[in-house]
Coordinates of C-alpha atoms in Angstrom, one line a residue:
X41 CA 0.0 0.0 0.0
X42 CA 1.0 3.6 -0.6
X43 CA 1.8 5.8 2.4
X44 CA -1.1 8.2 1.6
X45 CA -3.7 5.4 2.1
X46 CA -6.1 6.1 4.9
X47 CA -5.5 4.2 8.2
X48 CA -1.9 3.5 7.2
X49 CA -0.5 6.0 9.8
X50 CA -0.6 3.6 12.8
X51 CA 1.2 0.9 10.9
X52 CA 3.9 3.4 9.8
X53 CA 4.3 4.5 13.3
X54 CA 4.7 1.0 14.6
X55 CA 7.2 0.0 11.9
X56 CA 9.4 3.1 12.0
X57 CA 9.0 3.9 15.7
X58 CA 10.2 7.4 16.8
X59 CA 11.4 8.3 13.3
X60 CA 7.8 8.3 12.1
X61 CA 6.7 11.0 14.6
X62 CA 9.7 13.3 13.9
X63 CA 8.7 16.4 12.0
X64 CA 9.8 16.2 8.3
X65 CA 11.0 12.6 8.6
X66 CA 8.4 11.0 6.3
X67 CA 8.3 12.3 2.7
X68 CA 4.9 13.7 1.5
X69 CA 2.7 12.0 -1.1
X70 CA 3.2 8.6 -2.5
X71 CA 6.9 8.3 -1.5
X72 CA 6.3 5.5 1.0
X73 CA 5.3 1.9 0.2
X74 CA 4.4 -0.8 2.8
X75 CA 4.8 -4.4 1.5
X76 CA 4.0 -7.3 3.9
X77 CA 6.1 -10.4 3.7
X78 CA 3.4 -13.1 3.2
X79 CA 4.7 -16.6 3.8
X80 CA 2.8 -19.8 3.0
X81 CA 0.6 -19.6 6.1
X82 CA 1.3 -16.4 7.9
X83 CA 2.8 -12.9 7.6
X84 CA 6.5 -13.0 8.5
X85 CA 7.2 -9.3 8.5
X86 CA 6.9 -6.1 6.5
X87 CA 9.1 -4.1 4.0
X88 CA 9.0 -0.3 4.1
X89 CA 10.3 1.5 1.0
X90 CA 10.9 5.3 1.2
X91 CA 11.9 8.0 -1.3
X92 CA 13.3 11.4 -0.5
X93 CA 11.1 14.4 -1.1
X94 CA 13.3 15.6 -4.0
X95 CA 12.5 12.4 -5.9
X96 CA 9.4 11.6 -7.9
X97 CA 6.6 9.7 -6.2
X98 CA 6.1 6.0 -6.5
X99 CA 3.8 4.8 -9.3
X100 CA 1.5 1.8 -9.6
X101 CA 4.2 -0.1 -11.4
X102 CA 6.5 0.5 -8.4
X103 CA 3.8 -0.9 -6.1
X104 CA 3.5 -4.0 -8.2
X105 CA 7.3 -4.6 -8.2
X106 CA 7.4 -4.1 -4.5
X107 CA 4.6 -6.6 -3.9
X108 CA 6.3 -9.3 -6.1
X109 CA 9.6 -8.6 -4.4
X110 CA 8.1 -9.0 -1.0
X111 CA 6.3 -12.2 -2.0
X112 CA 9.5 -13.9 -3.3
X113 CA 11.5 -12.7 -0.4
X114 CA 9.0 -14.1 2.1
X115 CA 9.0 -17.5 0.3
X116 CA 12.8 -17.5 0.2
X117 CA 13.1 -16.7 3.9
X118 CA 10.6 -19.3 4.8
X119 CA 12.4 -22.0 2.8
X120 CA 15.7 -21.1 4.5
X121 CA 14.1 -21.4 7.9
X122 CA 12.5 -24.8 7.0
X123 CA 15.8 -26.0 5.5
X124 CA 17.7 -25.0 8.6
X125 CA 15.1 -26.7 10.8
X126 CA 15.3 -29.9 8.8
X127 CA 19.1 -29.9 8.8
X128 CA 19.1 -29.4 12.6
X129 CA 16.6 -32.2 13.1
X130 CA 18.5 -34.6 10.7
X131 CA 21.8 -33.8 12.5
X132 CA 20.3 -34.4 15.9
X133 CA 18.7 -37.6 14.6
X134 CA 22.0 -38.9 13.3
X135 CA 23.9 -38.0 16.4
X136 CA 21.3 -39.6 18.6
X137 CA 21.5 -42.8 16.6
X138 CA 25.3 -43.0 17.0
X139 CA 26.8 -44.5 20.1
X140 CA 26.8 -42.1 23.0
X141 CA 29.9 -43.9 24.3
X142 CA 32.1 -46.8 23.3
X143 CA 32.5 -50.0 25.4
X144 CA 35.6 -50.6 27.3
X145 CA 36.3 -54.4 26.8
X146 CA 39.5 -56.0 28.0
X147 CA 42.2 -56.4 25.4
X148 CA 41.3 -53.5 23.1
X149 CA 41.3 -49.7 23.2
X150 CA 38.7 -47.8 21.2
X151 CA 38.3 -44.2 20.1
X152 CA 36.0 -42.6 17.5
X153 CA 35.0 -39.3 15.9
X154 CA 32.0 -38.1 13.9
X155 CA 32.1 -34.9 11.9
X156 CA 29.1 -33.7 10.0
X157 CA 29.4 -32.2 6.5
X158 CA 29.8 -28.4 6.1
X159 CA 26.7 -26.3 6.5
X160 CA 26.2 -26.1 2.8
X161 CA 25.5 -29.9 2.6
X162 CA 22.8 -32.0 4.1
X163 CA 23.4 -34.6 6.8
X164 CA 24.5 -38.1 5.6
X165 CA 24.1 -41.6 6.9
X166 CA 27.6 -42.5 8.3
X167 CA 27.8 -44.6 11.4
X168 CA 30.2 -46.7 13.5
X169 CA 29.8 -49.2 16.3
X170 CA 31.7 -51.4 18.7
X171 CA 29.8 -54.4 20.1
X172 CA 31.1 -56.8 22.8
X173 CA 30.7 -60.5 21.8
X174 CA 30.9 -63.8 23.7
X175 CA 34.4 -64.9 24.4
X176 CA 35.7 -61.4 25.1
X177 CA 35.6 -60.7 21.3
X178 CA 34.6 -57.3 19.9
X179 CA 32.7 -56.5 16.7
X180 CA 33.9 -53.3 15.0
X181 CA 31.6 -51.8 12.4
X182 CA 31.6 -48.8 10.1
X183 CA 29.0 -48.0 7.5
X184 CA 27.6 -45.3 5.2
X185 CA 24.1 -44.9 3.7
X186 CA 24.2 -43.3 0.3
X187 CA 22.6 -39.9 0.0
X188 CA 22.3 -36.8 2.2
X189 CA 19.0 -36.3 3.8
X190 CA 16.9 -37.0 6.8
X191 CA 15.9 -40.3 5.1
X192 CA 19.5 -41.3 4.9
X193 CA 19.9 -40.7 8.7
X194 CA 16.7 -42.7 9.4
X195 CA 17.8 -45.6 7.2
X196 CA 21.2 -45.5 9.0
X197 CA 19.5 -45.9 12.3
X198 CA 17.5 -48.9 11.1
X199 CA 20.6 -50.6 9.6
X200 CA 22.6 -50.0 12.7
X201 CA 19.9 -51.6 14.8
X202 CA 19.8 -54.6 12.4
X203 CA 23.6 -55.0 12.7
X204 CA 23.4 -54.9 16.5
X205 CA 20.7 -57.7 16.4
X206 CA 22.8 -59.8 14.0
X207 CA 25.9 -59.3 16.2
X208 CA 24.0 -60.7 19.1
X209 CA 23.6 -64.0 17.2
X210 CA 27.4 -64.2 17.0
X211 CA 27.5 -64.8 13.2
X212 CA 30.7 -64.5 11.2
X213 CA 31.2 -61.2 9.3
X214 CA 30.1 -62.5 5.9
X215 CA 26.9 -63.9 7.3
X216 CA 26.1 -60.6 9.1
X217 CA 26.5 -58.7 5.8
X218 CA 24.4 -61.3 4.0
X219 CA 21.5 -60.9 6.4
X220 CA 21.9 -57.2 6.5
X221 CA 21.7 -57.1 2.7
X222 CA 18.4 -59.1 2.9
X223 CA 16.9 -56.8 5.5
X224 CA 18.0 -53.6 3.6
X225 CA 16.1 -54.8 0.5
X226 CA 13.0 -55.0 2.7
X227 CA 13.4 -51.4 3.6
X228 CA 13.3 -50.5 -0.1
X229 CA 15.2 -51.1 -3.3
X230 CA 16.4 -47.5 -3.5
X231 CA 18.4 -47.6 -0.2
X232 CA 22.1 -48.5 -0.8
X233 CA 24.8 -48.6 1.9
X234 CA 28.4 -49.7 2.4
X235 CA 29.5 -51.5 5.5
X236 CA 32.7 -53.1 6.9
X237 CA 32.3 -55.6 9.7
X238 CA 35.3 -57.0 11.7
X239 CA 35.6 -59.2 14.7
X240 CA 38.7 -59.0 17.0
X241 CA 39.6 -61.9 19.2
X242 CA 42.0 -60.8 21.9
X243 CA 42.8 -64.3 23.0
X244 CA 43.8 -65.7 19.7
X245 CA 45.1 -62.3 18.5
X246 CA 43.2 -62.7 15.2
X247 CA 41.0 -60.4 13.1
X248 CA 38.1 -61.6 11.0
X249 CA 36.7 -59.1 8.5
X250 CA 34.2 -58.8 5.6
X251 CA 33.5 -55.9 3.4
X252 CA 30.3 -54.7 1.5
X253 CA 31.6 -52.0 -0.9
X254 CA 33.2 -49.9 1.8
X255 CA 36.6 -48.2 1.6
X256 CA 39.3 -50.6 2.9
X257 CA 40.6 -50.5 6.5
X258 CA 44.1 -49.5 7.3
X259 CA 46.3 -51.5 9.8
X260 CA 49.1 -49.7 11.6
X261 CA 51.6 -52.2 12.9
X262 CA 53.8 -51.7 16.0
X263 CA 56.9 -51.3 13.8
X264 CA 55.4 -48.3 12.0
X265 CA 54.4 -50.1 8.8
X266 CA 50.9 -49.1 7.6
X267 CA 49.0 -51.5 5.4
X268 CA 45.7 -51.2 3.4
X269 CA 43.9 -54.5 4.2
X270 CA 43.1 -56.5 1.1
X271 CA 39.6 -57.7 1.8
X272 CA 37.3 -58.5 -1.1
X273 CA 35.0 -55.5 -1.2
X274 CA 31.9 -57.1 -2.4
X275 CA 28.9 -55.1 -3.5
X276 CA 27.1 -52.5 -1.4
X277 CA 24.3 -53.5 1.0
X278 CA 20.9 -53.3 -0.8
X279 CA 22.1 -54.6 -4.2
X280 CA 21.0 -58.2 -3.4
X281 CA 22.2 -61.6 -4.5
X282 CA 25.8 -60.8 -3.5
X283 CA 28.3 -63.3 -1.9
X284 CA 30.4 -61.8 0.8
X285 CA 33.7 -63.3 2.0
X286 CA 35.3 -63.2 5.5
X287 CA 39.1 -62.9 5.6
X288 CA 41.1 -63.9 8.7
X289 CA 44.4 -62.3 9.5
X290 CA 46.8 -61.9 12.5
X291 CA 46.3 -58.9 14.9
X292 CA 49.5 -58.7 17.0
X293 CA 49.6 -56.8 20.3
X294 CA 50.1 -53.1 19.7
X295 CA 48.5 -53.0 16.2
X296 CA 46.0 -50.2 15.5
X297 CA 43.1 -50.7 13.1
X298 CA 41.6 -47.6 11.4
X299 CA 38.0 -47.8 10.0
X300 CA 36.4 -44.7 8.3
X301 CA 33.9 -43.6 5.8
X302 CA 34.6 -42.1 2.4
X303 CA 34.2 -38.6 3.6
X304 CA 37.7 -38.8 5.0
X305 CA 39.4 -39.9 1.8
X306 CA 37.2 -38.6 -1.0
X307 CA 36.4 -35.1 -2.0
X308 CA 35.8 -33.1 -5.2
X309 CA 39.5 -32.9 -5.8
X310 CA 40.6 -36.3 -4.5
X311 CA 39.4 -39.8 -5.6
X312 CA 39.1 -42.6 -3.0
X313 CA 42.2 -44.5 -4.1
X314 CA 44.4 -41.4 -3.7
X315 CA 42.7 -40.5 -0.4
X316 CA 43.3 -44.0 1.0
X317 CA 47.0 -43.9 0.1
X318 CA 47.2 -40.5 1.7
X319 CA 45.8 -42.0 4.9
X320 CA 48.2 -44.9 4.8
X321 CA 51.2 -42.6 4.2
X322 CA 50.2 -40.3 7.0
X323 CA 49.9 -43.2 9.4
X324 CA 53.2 -44.7 8.3
X325 CA 55.0 -41.3 8.6
X326 CA 53.6 -40.7 12.1
X327 CA 56.5 -40.6 14.6
X328 CA 56.8 -43.5 17.0
X329 CA 56.0 -41.4 20.1
X330 CA 52.7 -40.3 18.4
X331 CA 51.8 -43.8 17.3
X332 CA 51.9 -45.0 20.9
X333 CA 50.0 -42.0 22.2
X334 CA 46.3 -42.1 23.0
X335 CA 43.9 -43.1 20.2
X336 CA 42.0 -39.8 20.8
X337 CA 45.1 -37.9 19.7
X338 CA 45.6 -40.2 16.8
X339 CA 42.0 -39.5 15.6
X340 CA 42.5 -35.8 15.9
X341 CA 45.8 -36.0 13.9
X342 CA 44.1 -38.0 11.2
X343 CA 41.3 -35.5 10.8
X344 CA 43.6 -32.5 10.9
X345 CA 45.8 -34.0 8.2
X346 CA 43.1 -35.4 5.8
X347 CA 40.0 -33.2 6.5
X348 CA 41.3 -29.8 7.5
X349 CA 38.8 -27.6 5.7
X350 CA 35.1 -27.5 4.8
X351 CA 33.8 -31.0 4.1
X352 CA 31.5 -32.1 1.3
X353 CA 30.5 -35.3 3.2
X354 CA 30.2 -36.3 6.8
X355 CA 33.0 -38.5 8.3
X356 CA 32.8 -41.4 10.7
X357 CA 36.2 -42.6 12.2
X358 CA 36.7 -45.6 14.5
X359 CA 40.1 -46.6 15.7
X360 CA 41.0 -49.7 17.7
X361 CA 44.3 -50.7 19.3
X362 CA 44.8 -54.4 20.0
X363 CA 46.3 -55.2 23.4
X364 CA 45.2 -58.8 23.5
X365 CA 45.2 -61.2 26.4
X366 CA 48.5 -62.4 27.9
X367 CA 48.7 -66.2 27.4
X368 CA 49.3 -66.8 31.1
X369 CA 45.9 -65.2 31.9
X370 CA 43.9 -67.7 29.9
X371 CA 43.0 -71.3 30.6
X372 CA 41.3 -73.2 27.7
X373 CA 40.2 -76.8 27.4
X374 CA 38.0 -79.0 25.2
X375 CA 36.2 -81.7 27.3
X376 CA 34.2 -84.7 26.1
X377 CA 30.6 -84.7 27.5
X378 CA 30.3 -87.7 29.9
X379 CA 29.3 -88.1 33.6
X380 CA 32.9 -87.4 34.8
X381 CA 33.4 -84.2 32.9
X382 CA 32.3 -82.0 35.8
X383 CA 34.9 -83.5 38.1
X384 CA 37.6 -83.0 35.4
X385 CA 36.5 -79.4 35.0
X386 CA 36.8 -78.8 38.8
X387 CA 40.3 -80.2 38.8
X388 CA 41.4 -78.0 35.9
X389 CA 39.9 -75.0 37.5
X390 CA 41.6 -75.7 40.8
X391 CA 45.0 -76.1 39.2
X392 CA 44.7 -72.8 37.2
X393 CA 43.4 -70.7 40.1
X394 CA 46.2 -71.9 42.3
X395 CA 48.7 -70.9 39.6
X396 CA 47.1 -67.5 39.5
X397 CA 47.2 -67.1 43.3
X398 CA 43.4 -67.0 43.5
X399 CA 43.0 -69.5 46.3
X400 CA 40.3 -67.3 47.9
X401 CA 38.0 -68.1 44.9
X402 CA 38.7 -71.8 44.8
X403 CA 35.6 -73.2 46.5
X404 CA 33.1 -70.8 44.9
X405 CA 34.5 -71.1 41.4
X406 CA 34.7 -74.9 41.6
X407 CA 31.1 -75.1 42.6
X408 CA 30.0 -72.7 39.8
X409 CA 32.1 -74.4 37.1
X410 CA 30.7 -77.8 38.2
X411 CA 27.1 -76.5 37.9
X412 CA 27.5 -74.9 34.5
X413 CA 29.5 -77.8 33.0
X414 CA 27.0 -80.3 34.3
X415 CA 24.2 -78.4 32.5
X416 CA 26.2 -78.3 29.3
X417 CA 27.0 -82.1 29.4
X418 CA 23.3 -82.8 29.8
X419 CA 22.5 -81.3 26.4
X420 CA 25.8 -81.4 24.4
X421 CA 26.4 -84.0 21.7
X422 CA 30.0 -82.8 20.9
X423 CA 32.9 -81.8 23.1
X424 CA 32.3 -78.7 25.2
X425 CA 34.9 -76.0 25.9
X426 CA 35.8 -74.5 29.2
X427 CA 37.7 -71.2 29.3
X428 CA 38.9 -69.2 32.3
X429 CA 40.1 -65.6 31.8
X430 CA 41.8 -63.4 34.4
X431 CA 41.5 -59.7 33.8
X432 CA 40.2 -57.2 36.4
X433 CA 37.7 -60.0 37.1
X434 CA 37.7 -63.8 36.9
X435 CA 35.5 -64.9 34.0
X436 CA 34.4 -68.4 33.1
X437 CA 32.9 -69.4 29.8
X438 CA 31.4 -72.8 29.0
X439 CA 30.4 -73.4 25.3
X440 CA 28.4 -76.4 23.9
X441 CA 26.6 -77.2 20.7
X442 CA 23.1 -77.1 22.1
X443 CA 21.1 -74.1 21.1
X444 CA 18.8 -74.4 24.2
X445 CA 19.7 -71.4 26.4
X446 CA 19.2 -72.2 30.1
X447 CA 16.7 -70.2 32.1
X448 CA 16.7 -69.9 35.9
X449 CA 13.6 -71.4 37.5
X450 CA 12.4 -71.9 41.0
X451 CA 12.8 -75.5 42.0
X452 CA 10.1 -77.2 44.2
X453 CA 11.2 -78.7 47.5
X454 CA 11.0 -82.2 46.1
X455 CA 12.9 -81.6 42.8
X456 CA 16.3 -83.2 42.4
X457 CA 17.5 -80.6 40.0
X458 CA 16.8 -77.0 38.9
X459 CA 19.0 -75.2 41.4
X460 CA 22.3 -74.9 39.4
X461 CA 21.5 -71.5 37.9
X462 CA 20.0 -70.3 41.1
X463 CA 23.4 -70.9 42.8
X464 CA 25.2 -69.2 39.9
X465 CA 22.9 -66.2 40.2
X466 CA 23.5 -65.9 43.9
X467 CA 27.3 -66.5 44.0
X468 CA 28.5 -64.9 40.8
X469 CA 28.9 -61.1 40.4
X470 CA 27.4 -61.4 36.9
X471 CA 26.3 -64.2 34.6
X472 CA 24.6 -64.7 31.3
X473 CA 23.9 -67.0 28.4
X474 CA 24.2 -66.2 24.7
X475 CA 23.0 -68.3 21.7
X476 CA 25.7 -68.8 19.1
X477 CA 25.5 -69.9 15.5
X478 CA 27.0 -73.3 16.6
X479 CA 25.3 -73.6 20.0
X480 CA 25.5 -71.4 23.1
X481 CA 27.9 -70.0 25.7
X482 CA 27.1 -69.7 29.4
X483 CA 29.4 -67.4 31.4
X484 CA 29.8 -65.9 34.8
X485 CA 32.2 -63.4 36.5
X486 CA 33.6 -63.1 40.0
X487 CA 35.3 -60.1 41.6
X488 CA 39.0 -60.8 42.3
X489 CA 39.9 -59.9 45.8
X490 CA 42.1 -56.8 46.2
X491 CA 45.8 -57.6 46.4
X492 CA 45.6 -60.8 44.3

């Protein structure tokens, strides 16, 4: 509207404040235009256009131009606000779906970083995870959902949940990727992701790994040699009908594994191959004192060297340093399932605990081992395994080939059995049972007395 329209005075006074009431401030005639900023659903503001008294008055064409300019400006501002809100929600969604903290399993150190893309790009679907497995092993995962949107972040959350469920079944890496591929296809044929899944065993000092179209991991050895691991890449998750392959390799004490997403090694100016070689060269050229420093510092140095400026893609980085179990802290036996097996397990347990100087735990541990082994013998058709681990706690693991997971029940006064797990629950600090692809493992832990 023009400034000479009736009833426009109060609006001008509200918009211009004290300047509107000052004498001679407002030009006479049609030298003022008020153009409201109409959004899709509400008025977002107002534009006031003024001309000095020595200039000609506004015309009807000027009013039309001002109206169109205000309309386009309002729509642009509203889109920017909506985009900023969506980007904030997507970023919050993705960060919420990533691990709030990493586990602290014995025999391995972990550190991670996640960096979102620059503000000019949308959030992506990068994720990482570290999942404790039976037998003190750890699953190490890094993945990337293709695309940059809130949908990518949501699909990432679903895939990460599926991986956690599959990891709980204790499947080998290639089977995890196979089932993940099947589940991803159920989410929709247009969702593609890459994933690298590795399992570290701190007792055998071995690493088992499978890859679904993801950039290769880099292994930094204690002597300073950095190696790009040659694992068959396979096709991305969601393609379907792909055969994945697990590769086993040694993981000596002091070795560091670096897992990452393509945002670290690929940009508009750098292809993936060049970026991976740059990462390998950087790790290999890292001075010895820095290689042995904390993994958090190593993560920071990697990001500083390879991703110093604005990023086109988000970055997930997971590093793991393998400490392993010292051989003298592990007792491991295969036992044939027969009526005398429980007695044999008690004798082996007694011998190892005395060697470790844990005489205070002898009676309790013998009783618990006897109960768990007796239960395994009852259902096993093949040799069972008994493993004792000494870390900050004493852990016992009994594995057999029966998929039937034991459940604690309340035995009646006249029952001859049914009290074994009740004793385990009362005497052990923690205990549990996990179904494996080849059977199950029942474990319990006891607190080691101070000074032993």
